[in-house]
mmCIF file of C-alpha atoms and ligand atoms in Angstrom:
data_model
loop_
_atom_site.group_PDB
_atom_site.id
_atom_site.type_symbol
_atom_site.label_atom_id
_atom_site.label_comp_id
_atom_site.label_asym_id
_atom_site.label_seq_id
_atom_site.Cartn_x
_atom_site.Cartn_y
_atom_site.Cartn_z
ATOM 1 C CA UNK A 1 25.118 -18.898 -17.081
ATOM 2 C CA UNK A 2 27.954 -17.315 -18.476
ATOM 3 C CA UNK A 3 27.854 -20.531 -21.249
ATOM 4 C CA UNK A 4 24.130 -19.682 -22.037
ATOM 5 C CA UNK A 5 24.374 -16.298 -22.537
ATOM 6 C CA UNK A 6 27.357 -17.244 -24.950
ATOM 7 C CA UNK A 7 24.693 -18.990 -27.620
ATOM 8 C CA UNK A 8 22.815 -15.578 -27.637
ATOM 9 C CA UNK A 9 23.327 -12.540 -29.796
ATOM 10 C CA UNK A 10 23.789 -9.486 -26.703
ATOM 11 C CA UNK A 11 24.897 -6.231 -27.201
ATOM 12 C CA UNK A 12 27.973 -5.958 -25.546
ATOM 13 C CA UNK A 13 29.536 -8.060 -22.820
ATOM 14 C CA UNK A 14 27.404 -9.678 -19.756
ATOM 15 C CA UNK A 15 28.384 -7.781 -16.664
ATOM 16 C CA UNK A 16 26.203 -8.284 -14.150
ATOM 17 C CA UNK A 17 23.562 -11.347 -13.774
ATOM 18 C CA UNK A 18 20.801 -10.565 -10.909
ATOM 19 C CA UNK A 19 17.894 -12.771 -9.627
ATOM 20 C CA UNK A 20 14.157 -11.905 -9.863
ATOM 21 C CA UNK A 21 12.683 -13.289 -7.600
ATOM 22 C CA UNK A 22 8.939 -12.968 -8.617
ATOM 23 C CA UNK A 23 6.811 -16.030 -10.193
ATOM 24 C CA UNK A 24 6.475 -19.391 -8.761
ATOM 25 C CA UNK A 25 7.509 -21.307 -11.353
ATOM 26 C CA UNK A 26 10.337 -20.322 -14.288
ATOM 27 C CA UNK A 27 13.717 -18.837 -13.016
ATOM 28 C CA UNK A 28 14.771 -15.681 -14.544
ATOM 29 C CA UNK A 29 17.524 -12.867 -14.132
ATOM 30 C CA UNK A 30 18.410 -9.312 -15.118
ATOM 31 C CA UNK A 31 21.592 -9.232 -17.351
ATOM 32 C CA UNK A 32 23.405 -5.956 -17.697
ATOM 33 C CA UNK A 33 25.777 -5.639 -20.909
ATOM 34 C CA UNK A 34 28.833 -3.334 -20.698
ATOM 35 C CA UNK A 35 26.751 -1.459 -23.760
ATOM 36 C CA UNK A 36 24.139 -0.635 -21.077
ATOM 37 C CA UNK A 37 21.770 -3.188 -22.761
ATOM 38 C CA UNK A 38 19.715 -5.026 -20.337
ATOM 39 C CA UNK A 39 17.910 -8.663 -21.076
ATOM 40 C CA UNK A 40 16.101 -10.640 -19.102
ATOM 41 C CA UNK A 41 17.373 -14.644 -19.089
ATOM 42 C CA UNK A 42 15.164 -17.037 -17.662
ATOM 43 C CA UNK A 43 15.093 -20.958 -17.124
ATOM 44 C CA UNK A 44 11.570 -22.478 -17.978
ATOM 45 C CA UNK A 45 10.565 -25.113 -15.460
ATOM 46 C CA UNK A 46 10.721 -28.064 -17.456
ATOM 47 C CA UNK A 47 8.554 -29.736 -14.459
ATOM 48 C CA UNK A 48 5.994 -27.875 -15.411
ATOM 49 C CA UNK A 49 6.364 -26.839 -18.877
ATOM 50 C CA UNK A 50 7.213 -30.561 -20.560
ATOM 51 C CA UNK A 51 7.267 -28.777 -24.206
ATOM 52 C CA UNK A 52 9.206 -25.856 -23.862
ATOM 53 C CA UNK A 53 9.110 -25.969 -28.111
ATOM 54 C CA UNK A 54 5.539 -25.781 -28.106
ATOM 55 C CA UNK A 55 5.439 -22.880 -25.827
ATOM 56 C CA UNK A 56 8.015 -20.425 -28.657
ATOM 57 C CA UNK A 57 5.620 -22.325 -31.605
ATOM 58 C CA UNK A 58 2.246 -20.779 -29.599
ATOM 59 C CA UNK A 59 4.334 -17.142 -29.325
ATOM 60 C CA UNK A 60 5.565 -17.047 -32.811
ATOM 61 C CA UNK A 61 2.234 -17.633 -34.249
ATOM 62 C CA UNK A 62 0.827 -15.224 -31.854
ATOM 63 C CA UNK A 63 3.219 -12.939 -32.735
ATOM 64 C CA UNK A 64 2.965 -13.398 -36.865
ATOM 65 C CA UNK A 65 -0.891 -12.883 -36.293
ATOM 66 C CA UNK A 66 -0.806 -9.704 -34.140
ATOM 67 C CA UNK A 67 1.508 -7.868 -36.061
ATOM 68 C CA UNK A 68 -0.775 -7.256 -38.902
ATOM 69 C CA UNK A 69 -3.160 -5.923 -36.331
ATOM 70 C CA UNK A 70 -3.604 -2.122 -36.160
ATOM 71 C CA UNK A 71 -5.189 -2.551 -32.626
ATOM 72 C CA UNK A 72 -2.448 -5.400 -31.531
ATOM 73 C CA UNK A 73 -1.393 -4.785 -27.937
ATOM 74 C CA UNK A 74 2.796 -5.068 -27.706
ATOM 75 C CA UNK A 75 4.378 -8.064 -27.492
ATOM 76 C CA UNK A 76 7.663 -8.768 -26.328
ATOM 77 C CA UNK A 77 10.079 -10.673 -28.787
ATOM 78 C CA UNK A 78 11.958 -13.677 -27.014
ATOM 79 C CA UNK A 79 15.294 -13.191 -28.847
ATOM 80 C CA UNK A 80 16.762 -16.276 -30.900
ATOM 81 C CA UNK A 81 20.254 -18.298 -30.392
ATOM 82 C CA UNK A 82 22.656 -17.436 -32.788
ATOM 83 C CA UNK A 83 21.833 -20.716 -34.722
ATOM 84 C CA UNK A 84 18.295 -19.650 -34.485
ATOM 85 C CA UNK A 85 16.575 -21.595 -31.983
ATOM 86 C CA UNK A 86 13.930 -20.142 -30.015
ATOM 87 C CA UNK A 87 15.743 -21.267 -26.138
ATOM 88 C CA UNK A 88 18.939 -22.636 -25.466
ATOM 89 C CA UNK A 89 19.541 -26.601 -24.251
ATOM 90 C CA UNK A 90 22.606 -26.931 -21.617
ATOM 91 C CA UNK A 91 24.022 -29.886 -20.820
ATOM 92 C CA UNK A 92 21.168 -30.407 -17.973
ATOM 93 C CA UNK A 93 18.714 -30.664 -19.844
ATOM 94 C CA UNK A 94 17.740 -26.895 -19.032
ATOM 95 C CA UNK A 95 16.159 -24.747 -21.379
ATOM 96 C CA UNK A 96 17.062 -20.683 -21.228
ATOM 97 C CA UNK A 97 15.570 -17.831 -23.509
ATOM 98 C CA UNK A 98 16.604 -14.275 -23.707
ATOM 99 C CA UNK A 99 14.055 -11.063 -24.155
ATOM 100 C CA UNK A 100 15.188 -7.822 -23.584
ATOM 101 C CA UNK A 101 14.513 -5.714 -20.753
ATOM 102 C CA UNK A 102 11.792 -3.616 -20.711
ATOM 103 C CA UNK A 103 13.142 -0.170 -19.549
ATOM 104 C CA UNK A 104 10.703 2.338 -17.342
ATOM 105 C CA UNK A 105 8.731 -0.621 -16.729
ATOM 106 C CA UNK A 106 7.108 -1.474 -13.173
ATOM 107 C CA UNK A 107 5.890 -5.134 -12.585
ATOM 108 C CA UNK A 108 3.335 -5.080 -9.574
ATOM 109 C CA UNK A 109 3.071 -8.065 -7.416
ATOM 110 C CA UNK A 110 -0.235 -6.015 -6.428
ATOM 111 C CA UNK A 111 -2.271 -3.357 -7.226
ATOM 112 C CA UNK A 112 -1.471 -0.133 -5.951
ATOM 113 C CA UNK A 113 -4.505 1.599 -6.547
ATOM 114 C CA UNK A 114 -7.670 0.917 -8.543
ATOM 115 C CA UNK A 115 -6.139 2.949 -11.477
ATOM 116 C CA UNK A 116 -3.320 0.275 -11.320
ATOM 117 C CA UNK A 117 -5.926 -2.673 -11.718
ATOM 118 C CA UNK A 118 -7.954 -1.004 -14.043
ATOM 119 C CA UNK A 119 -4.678 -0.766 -16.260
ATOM 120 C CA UNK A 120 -4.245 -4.835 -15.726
ATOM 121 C CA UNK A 121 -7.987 -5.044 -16.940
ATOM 122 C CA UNK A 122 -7.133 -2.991 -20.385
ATOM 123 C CA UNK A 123 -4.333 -4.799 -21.079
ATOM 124 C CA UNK A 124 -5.561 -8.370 -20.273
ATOM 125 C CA UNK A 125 -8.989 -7.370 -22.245
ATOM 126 C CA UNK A 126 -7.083 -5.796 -25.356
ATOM 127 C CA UNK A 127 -4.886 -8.786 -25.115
ATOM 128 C CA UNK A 128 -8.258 -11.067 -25.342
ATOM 129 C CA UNK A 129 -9.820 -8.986 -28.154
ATOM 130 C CA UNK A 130 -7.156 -8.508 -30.609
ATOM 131 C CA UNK A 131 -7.085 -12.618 -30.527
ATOM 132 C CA UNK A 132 -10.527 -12.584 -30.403
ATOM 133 C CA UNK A 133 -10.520 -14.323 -34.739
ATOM 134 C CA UNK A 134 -7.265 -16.187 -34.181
ATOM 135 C CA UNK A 135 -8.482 -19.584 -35.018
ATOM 136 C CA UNK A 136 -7.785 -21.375 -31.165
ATOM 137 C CA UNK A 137 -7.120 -24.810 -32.607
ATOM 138 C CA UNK A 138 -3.296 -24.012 -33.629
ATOM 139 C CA UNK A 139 -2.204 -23.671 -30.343
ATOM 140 C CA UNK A 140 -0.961 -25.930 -28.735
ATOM 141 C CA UNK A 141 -2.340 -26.476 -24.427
ATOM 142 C CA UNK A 142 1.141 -26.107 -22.756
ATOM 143 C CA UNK A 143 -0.010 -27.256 -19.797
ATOM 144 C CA UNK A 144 -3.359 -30.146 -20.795
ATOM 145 C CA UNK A 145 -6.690 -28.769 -18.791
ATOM 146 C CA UNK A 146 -4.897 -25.980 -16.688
ATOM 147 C CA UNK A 147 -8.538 -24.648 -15.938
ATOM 148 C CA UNK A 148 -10.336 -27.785 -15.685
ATOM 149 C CA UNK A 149 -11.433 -27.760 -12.137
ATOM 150 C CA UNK A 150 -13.093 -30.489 -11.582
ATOM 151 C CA UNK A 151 -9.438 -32.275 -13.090
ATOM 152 C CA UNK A 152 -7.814 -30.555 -10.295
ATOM 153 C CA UNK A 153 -9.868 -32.065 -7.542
ATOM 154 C CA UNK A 154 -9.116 -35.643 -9.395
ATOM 155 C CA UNK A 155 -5.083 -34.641 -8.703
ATOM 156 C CA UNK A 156 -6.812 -33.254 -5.006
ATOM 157 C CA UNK A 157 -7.869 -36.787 -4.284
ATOM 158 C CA UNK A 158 -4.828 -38.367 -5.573
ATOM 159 C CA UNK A 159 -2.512 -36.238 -3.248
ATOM 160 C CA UNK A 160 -4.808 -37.380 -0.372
ATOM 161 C CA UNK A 161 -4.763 -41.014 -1.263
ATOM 162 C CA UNK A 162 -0.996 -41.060 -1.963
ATOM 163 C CA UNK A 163 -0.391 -38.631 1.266
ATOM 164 C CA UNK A 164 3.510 -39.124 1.055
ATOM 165 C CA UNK A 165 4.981 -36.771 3.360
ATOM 166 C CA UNK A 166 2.044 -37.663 6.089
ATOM 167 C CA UNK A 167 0.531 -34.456 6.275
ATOM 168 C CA UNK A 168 -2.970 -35.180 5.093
ATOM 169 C CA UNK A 169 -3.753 -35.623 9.067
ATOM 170 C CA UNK A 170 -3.221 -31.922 9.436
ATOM 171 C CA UNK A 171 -5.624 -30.908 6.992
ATOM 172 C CA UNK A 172 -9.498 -31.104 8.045
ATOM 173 C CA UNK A 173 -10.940 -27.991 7.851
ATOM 174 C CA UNK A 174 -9.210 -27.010 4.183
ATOM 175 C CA UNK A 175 -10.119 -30.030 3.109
ATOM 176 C CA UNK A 176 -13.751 -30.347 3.932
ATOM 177 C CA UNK A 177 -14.297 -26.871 2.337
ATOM 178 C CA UNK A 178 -12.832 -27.723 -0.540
ATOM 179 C CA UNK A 179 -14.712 -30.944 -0.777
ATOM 180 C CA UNK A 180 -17.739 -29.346 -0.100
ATOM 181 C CA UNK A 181 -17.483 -27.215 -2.834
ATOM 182 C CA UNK A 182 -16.878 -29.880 -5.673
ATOM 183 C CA UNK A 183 -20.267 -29.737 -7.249
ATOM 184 C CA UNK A 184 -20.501 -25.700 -7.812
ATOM 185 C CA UNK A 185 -16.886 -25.970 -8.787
ATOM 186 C CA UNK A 186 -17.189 -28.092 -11.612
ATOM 187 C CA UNK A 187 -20.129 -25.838 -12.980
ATOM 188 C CA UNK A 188 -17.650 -23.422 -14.988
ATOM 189 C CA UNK A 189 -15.894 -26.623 -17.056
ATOM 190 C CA UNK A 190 -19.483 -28.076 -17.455
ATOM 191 C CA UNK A 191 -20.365 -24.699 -19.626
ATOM 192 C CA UNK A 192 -17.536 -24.999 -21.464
ATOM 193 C CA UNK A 193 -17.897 -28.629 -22.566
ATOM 194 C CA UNK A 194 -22.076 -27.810 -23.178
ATOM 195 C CA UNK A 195 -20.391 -25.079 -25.828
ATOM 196 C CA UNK A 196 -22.444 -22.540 -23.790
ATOM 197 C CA UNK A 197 -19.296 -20.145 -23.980
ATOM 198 C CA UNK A 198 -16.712 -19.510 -27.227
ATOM 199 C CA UNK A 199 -13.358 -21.065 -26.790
ATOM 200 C CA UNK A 200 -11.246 -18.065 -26.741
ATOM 201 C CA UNK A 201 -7.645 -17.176 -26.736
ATOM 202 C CA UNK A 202 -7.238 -16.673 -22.894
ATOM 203 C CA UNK A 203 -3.887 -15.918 -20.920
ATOM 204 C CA UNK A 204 -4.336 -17.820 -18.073
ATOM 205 C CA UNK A 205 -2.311 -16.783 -15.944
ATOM 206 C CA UNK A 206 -3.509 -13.085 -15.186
ATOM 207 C CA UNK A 207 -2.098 -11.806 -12.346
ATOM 208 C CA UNK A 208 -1.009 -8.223 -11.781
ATOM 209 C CA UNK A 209 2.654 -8.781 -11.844
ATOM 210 C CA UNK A 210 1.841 -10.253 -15.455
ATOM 211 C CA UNK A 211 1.408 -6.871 -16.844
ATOM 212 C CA UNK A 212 4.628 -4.256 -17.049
ATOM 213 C CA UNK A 213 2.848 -0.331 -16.341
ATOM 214 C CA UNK A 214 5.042 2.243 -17.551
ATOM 215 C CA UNK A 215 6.764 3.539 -14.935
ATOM 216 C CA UNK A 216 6.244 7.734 -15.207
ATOM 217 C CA UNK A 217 2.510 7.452 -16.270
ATOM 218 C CA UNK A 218 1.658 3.756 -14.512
ATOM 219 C CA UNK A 219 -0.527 2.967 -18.084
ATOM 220 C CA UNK A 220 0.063 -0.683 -19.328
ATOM 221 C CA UNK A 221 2.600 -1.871 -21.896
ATOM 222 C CA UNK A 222 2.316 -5.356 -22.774
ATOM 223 C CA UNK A 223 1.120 -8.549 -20.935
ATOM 224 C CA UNK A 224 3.954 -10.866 -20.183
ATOM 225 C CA UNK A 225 4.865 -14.339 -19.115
ATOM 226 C CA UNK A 226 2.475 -16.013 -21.867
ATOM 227 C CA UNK A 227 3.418 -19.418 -21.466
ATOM 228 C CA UNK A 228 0.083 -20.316 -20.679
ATOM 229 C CA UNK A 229 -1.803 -18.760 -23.580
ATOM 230 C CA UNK A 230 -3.496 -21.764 -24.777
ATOM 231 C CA UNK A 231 -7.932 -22.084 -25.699
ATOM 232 C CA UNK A 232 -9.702 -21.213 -22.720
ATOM 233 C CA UNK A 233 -12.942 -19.340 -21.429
ATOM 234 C CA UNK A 234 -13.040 -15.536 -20.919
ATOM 235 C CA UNK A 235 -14.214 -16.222 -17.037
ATOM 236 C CA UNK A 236 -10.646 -17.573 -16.822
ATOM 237 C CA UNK A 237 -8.617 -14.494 -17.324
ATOM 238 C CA UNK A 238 -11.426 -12.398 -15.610
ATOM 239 C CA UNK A 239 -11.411 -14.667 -12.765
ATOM 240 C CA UNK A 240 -7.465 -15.080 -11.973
ATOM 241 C CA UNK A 241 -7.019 -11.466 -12.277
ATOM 242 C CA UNK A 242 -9.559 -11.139 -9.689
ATOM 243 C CA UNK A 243 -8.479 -13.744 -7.029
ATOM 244 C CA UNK A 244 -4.642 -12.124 -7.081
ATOM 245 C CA UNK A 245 -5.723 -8.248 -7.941
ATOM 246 C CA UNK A 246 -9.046 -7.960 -5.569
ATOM 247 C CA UNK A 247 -8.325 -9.097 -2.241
ATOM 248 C CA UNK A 248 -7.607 -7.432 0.682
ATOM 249 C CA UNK A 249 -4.134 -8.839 0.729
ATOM 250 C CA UNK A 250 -1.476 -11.274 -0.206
ATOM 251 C CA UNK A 251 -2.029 -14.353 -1.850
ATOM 252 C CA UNK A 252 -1.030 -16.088 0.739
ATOM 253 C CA UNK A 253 -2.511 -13.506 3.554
ATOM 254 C CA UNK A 254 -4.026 -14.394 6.162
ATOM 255 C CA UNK A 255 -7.990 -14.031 6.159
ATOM 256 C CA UNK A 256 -8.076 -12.499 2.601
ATOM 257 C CA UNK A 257 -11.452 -10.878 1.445
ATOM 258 C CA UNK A 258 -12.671 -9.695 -1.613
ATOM 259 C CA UNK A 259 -11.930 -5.718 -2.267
ATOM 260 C CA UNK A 260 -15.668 -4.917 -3.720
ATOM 261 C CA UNK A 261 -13.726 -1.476 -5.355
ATOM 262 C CA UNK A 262 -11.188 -3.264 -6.907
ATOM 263 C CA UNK A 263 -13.495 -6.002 -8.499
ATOM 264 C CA UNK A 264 -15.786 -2.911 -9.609
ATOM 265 C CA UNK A 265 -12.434 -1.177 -11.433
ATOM 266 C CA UNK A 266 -11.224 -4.150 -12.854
ATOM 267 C CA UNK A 267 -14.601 -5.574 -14.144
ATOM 268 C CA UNK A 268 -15.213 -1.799 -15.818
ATOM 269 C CA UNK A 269 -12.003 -1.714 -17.826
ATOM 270 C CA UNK A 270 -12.566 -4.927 -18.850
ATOM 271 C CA UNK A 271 -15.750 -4.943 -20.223
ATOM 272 C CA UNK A 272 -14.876 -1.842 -21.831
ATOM 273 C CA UNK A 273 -11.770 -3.773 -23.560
ATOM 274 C CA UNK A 274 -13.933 -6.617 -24.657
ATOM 275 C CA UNK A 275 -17.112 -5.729 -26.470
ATOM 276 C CA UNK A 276 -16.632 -9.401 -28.371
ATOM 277 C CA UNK A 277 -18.128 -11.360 -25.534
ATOM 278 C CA UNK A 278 -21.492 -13.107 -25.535
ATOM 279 C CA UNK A 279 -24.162 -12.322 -22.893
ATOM 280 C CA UNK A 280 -23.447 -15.519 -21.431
ATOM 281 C CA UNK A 281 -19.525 -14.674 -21.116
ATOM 282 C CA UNK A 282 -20.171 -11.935 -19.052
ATOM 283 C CA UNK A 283 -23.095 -13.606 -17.162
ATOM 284 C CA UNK A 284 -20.350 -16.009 -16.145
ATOM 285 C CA UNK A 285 -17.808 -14.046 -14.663
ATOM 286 C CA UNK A 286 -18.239 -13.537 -11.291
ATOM 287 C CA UNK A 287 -18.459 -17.693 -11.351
ATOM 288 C CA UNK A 288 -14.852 -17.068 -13.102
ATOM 289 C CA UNK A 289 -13.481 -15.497 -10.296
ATOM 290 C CA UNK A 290 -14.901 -17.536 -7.682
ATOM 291 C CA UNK A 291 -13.746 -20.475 -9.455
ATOM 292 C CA UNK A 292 -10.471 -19.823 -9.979
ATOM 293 C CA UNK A 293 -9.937 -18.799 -6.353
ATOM 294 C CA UNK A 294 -10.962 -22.478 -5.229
ATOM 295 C CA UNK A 295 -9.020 -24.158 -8.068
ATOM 296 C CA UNK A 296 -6.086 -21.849 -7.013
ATOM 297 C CA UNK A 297 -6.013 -22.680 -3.471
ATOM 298 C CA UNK A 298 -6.683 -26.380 -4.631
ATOM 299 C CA UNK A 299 -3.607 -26.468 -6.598
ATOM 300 C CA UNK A 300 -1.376 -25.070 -3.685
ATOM 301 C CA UNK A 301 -3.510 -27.609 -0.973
ATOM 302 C CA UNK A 302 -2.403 -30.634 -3.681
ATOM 303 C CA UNK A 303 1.089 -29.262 -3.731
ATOM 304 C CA UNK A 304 1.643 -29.019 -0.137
ATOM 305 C CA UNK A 305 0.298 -32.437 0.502
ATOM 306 C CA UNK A 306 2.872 -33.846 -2.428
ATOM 307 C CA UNK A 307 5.638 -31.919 -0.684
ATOM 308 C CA UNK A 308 5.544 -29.179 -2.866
ATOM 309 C CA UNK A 309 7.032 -30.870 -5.909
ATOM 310 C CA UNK A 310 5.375 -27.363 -7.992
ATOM 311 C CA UNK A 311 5.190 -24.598 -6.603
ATOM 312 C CA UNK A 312 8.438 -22.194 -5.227
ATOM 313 C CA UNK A 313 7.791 -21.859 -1.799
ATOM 314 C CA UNK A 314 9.611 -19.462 1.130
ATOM 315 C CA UNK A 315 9.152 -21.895 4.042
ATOM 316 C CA UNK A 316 7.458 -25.287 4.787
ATOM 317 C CA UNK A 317 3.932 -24.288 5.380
ATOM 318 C CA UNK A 318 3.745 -21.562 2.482
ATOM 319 C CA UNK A 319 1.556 -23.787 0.111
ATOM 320 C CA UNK A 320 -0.961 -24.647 2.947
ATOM 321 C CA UNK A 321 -1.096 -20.784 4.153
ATOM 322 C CA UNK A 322 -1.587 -19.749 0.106
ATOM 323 C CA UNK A 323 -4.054 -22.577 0.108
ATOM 324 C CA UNK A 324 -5.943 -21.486 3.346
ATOM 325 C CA UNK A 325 -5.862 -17.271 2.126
ATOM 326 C CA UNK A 326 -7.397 -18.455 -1.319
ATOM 327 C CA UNK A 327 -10.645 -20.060 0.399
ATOM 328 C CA UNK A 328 -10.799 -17.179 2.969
ATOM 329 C CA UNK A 329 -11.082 -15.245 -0.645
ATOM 330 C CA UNK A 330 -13.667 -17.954 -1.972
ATOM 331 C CA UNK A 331 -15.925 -18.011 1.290
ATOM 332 C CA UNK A 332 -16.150 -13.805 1.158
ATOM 333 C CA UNK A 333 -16.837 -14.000 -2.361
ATOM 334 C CA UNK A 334 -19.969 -16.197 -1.345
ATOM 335 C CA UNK A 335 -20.950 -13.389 0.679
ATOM 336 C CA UNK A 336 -20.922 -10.938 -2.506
ATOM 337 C CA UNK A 337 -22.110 -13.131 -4.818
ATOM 338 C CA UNK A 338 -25.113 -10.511 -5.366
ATOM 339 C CA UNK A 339 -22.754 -7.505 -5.593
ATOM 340 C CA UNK A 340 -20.234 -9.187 -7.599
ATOM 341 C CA UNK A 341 -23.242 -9.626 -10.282
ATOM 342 C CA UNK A 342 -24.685 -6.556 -10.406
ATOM 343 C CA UNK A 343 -21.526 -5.044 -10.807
ATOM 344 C CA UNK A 344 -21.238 -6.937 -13.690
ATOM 345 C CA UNK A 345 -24.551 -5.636 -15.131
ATOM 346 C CA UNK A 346 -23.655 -2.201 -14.361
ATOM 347 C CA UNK A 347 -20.577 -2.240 -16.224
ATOM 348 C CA UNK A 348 -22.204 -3.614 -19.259
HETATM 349 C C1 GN1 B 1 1.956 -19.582 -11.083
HETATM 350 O O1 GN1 B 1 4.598 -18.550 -12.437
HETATM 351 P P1 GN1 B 1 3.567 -17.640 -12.000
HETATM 352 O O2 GN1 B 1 3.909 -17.077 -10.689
HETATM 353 O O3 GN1 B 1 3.234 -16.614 -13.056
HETATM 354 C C2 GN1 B 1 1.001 -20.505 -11.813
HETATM 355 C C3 GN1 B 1 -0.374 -19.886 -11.899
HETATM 356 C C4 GN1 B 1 -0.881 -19.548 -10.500
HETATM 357 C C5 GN1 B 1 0.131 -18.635 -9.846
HETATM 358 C C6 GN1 B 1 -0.275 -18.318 -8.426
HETATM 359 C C7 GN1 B 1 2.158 -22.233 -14.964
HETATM 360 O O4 GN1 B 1 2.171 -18.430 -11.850
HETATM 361 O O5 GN1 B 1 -1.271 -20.779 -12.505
HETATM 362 O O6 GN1 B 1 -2.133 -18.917 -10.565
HETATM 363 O O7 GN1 B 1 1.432 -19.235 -9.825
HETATM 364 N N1 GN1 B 1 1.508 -20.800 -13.152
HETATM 365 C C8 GN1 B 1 1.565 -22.059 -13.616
HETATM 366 O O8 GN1 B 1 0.468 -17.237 -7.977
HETATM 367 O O9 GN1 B 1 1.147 -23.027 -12.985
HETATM 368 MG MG1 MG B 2 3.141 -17.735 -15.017
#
């Protein structure tokens, strides 16, 4: 690491390199200079992310675009190499960029409070609304039909055909209520290729922890970890926010439900932070966060049967219990499908 941190311009001398453990899939670390200075260095899963380029291409334009942009939200600056590359190459193959730290900052893996969420909801909906005439086209999908749902129960079926570390025999009940749920899931991506919703700059990837609150007041900074920022539906960002901010526990907790409370702070703020969408935007949220639930715990059901080639994972069974807490979310969701609505109208 020592070597990487070489190619960048720090101020001062590396003296400490710690792990942070949160996120599933990139590696990164806190590194303290002797000047005080602290970064943040972190390895982008190449697994995962096969154009790590493409990734600094979408930020830099983002970045060029917001900044003449009274209302622009913050954005933090990955820092270049000293022969001005956006990441570093070792000899791996690994690829490494540098930001700097974010002092006073608190990363939540969850919500503390609705306050907390409704700060999430701001900064995601800010986030979506100073992009909202960024022409979508010029960037680049890091990751091809992240959202596509119905895509994700083609990989589903693959894992189950190729079963190759035998576990597929464990796996009735999560599969049959995934299964059963194929047709409803697919209605989201059916909207979307109709062109019944705008293609919008979405984050994707909206969890709590993706937002840094100030630390003293708890208001929201900046959005992080936009790897995924790529054309996609408002529901998305709604939804994923919902399915890790609005239950009644971890993501991978047993028995999850929805937290009616925090879905009624979070869908407030954000409505209030995006007076862009369409009627039939917000009509489809509450289908947003129901479908991202399923297509999240369909993701971690496909990983676990592959052997977990994608996600990070404590212990053996972690994908299936993430997989089984995030339809234990979807099924109470069912329940308040009628409050999760009129919520929505409320708000509005
Ligand atoms: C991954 O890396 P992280 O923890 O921000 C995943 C998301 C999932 C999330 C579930 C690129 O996010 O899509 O919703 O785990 N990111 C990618 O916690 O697949
Ligand atoms: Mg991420």
């Amino acid at each position: 690491m020592e070597e990487i941190l070489r190619r960048f311009p720090l101020d001062g001398k590396p003296v400490a390199v710690e792990p942070i453990t949160a996120g599933h899939i990139n590696r990164s670390y806190l590194v303290t200079c002797d000047s005080g200075r602290r970064y943040v260095l972190q390895r982008v899963n190449r697994f995962v992310f096969h154009n790590v380029g493409a990734i600094m291409e979408n930020l830099r334009l983002l970045r060029e675009y917001l900044r003449g942009s009274a209302e622009a939200p913050p954005m933090i600056c990955f820092i270049d190499t000293m022969e001005g590359e956006s990441y570093a190459e070792d000899a791996a193959g690994g690829a490494w960029r540098l930001c700097p730290y974010v002092e006073d900052s608190l990363s939540l893996l969850r919500p503390e409070s609705e306050k907390d969420f409704a700060q999430s909801a701001l900064a995601f909906g800010r986030f979506q609304y100073a992009l909202r005439d960024f022409p979508v086209e010029r960037l680049t999908e890091t990751i091809p039909r992240f959202h596509d749902t119905p895509e994700r129960f083609r990989q589903l079926r693959a894992a189950m055909d190729a079963d190759p570390c035998g576990r597929r025999s464990e796996l009735g009940r999560e599969l049959d209520f995934a299964l059963a749920r194929e047709e409803r899931a697919a209605r989201l991506q059916n909207c979307r290729e109709r062109g019944e919703v705008p293609l919008r700059v979405t984050h994707n990837d909206t969890k709590m922890s993706n937002v840094l609150l100030d630390a003293q007041t708890r208001r929201a900074l900046c959005v992080i970890d936009l790897d995924t920022v790529m054309p996609g539906l408002s529901a998305y960002d709604f939804g994923d926010a919902i399915r890790a901010g609005a239950a009644t526990g971890a993501e991978d907790g047993a028995g999850i439900r929805l937290n009616l409370a925090y879905y009624a702070a979070f869908s407030r703020a954000f409505l209030s932070a995006c007076p862009h969408l369409t009627a039939r935007e917000r009509e489809l949220l509450p289908l947003g966060a129901w479908t991202m639930t399923l297509e999240c715990g369909i993701r971690f059901l496909t990983d676990y049967l592959s052997g977990d080639p994608y996600f990070a994972i404590d212990h053996p069974t972690h994908n299936l219990e993430r997989a089984r807490a995030q339809f234990s979310l979807a099924a109470d969701m069912e329940r308040r499908r009628d409050d999760m609505r009129d919520l929505i109208i409320k708000f509005t």
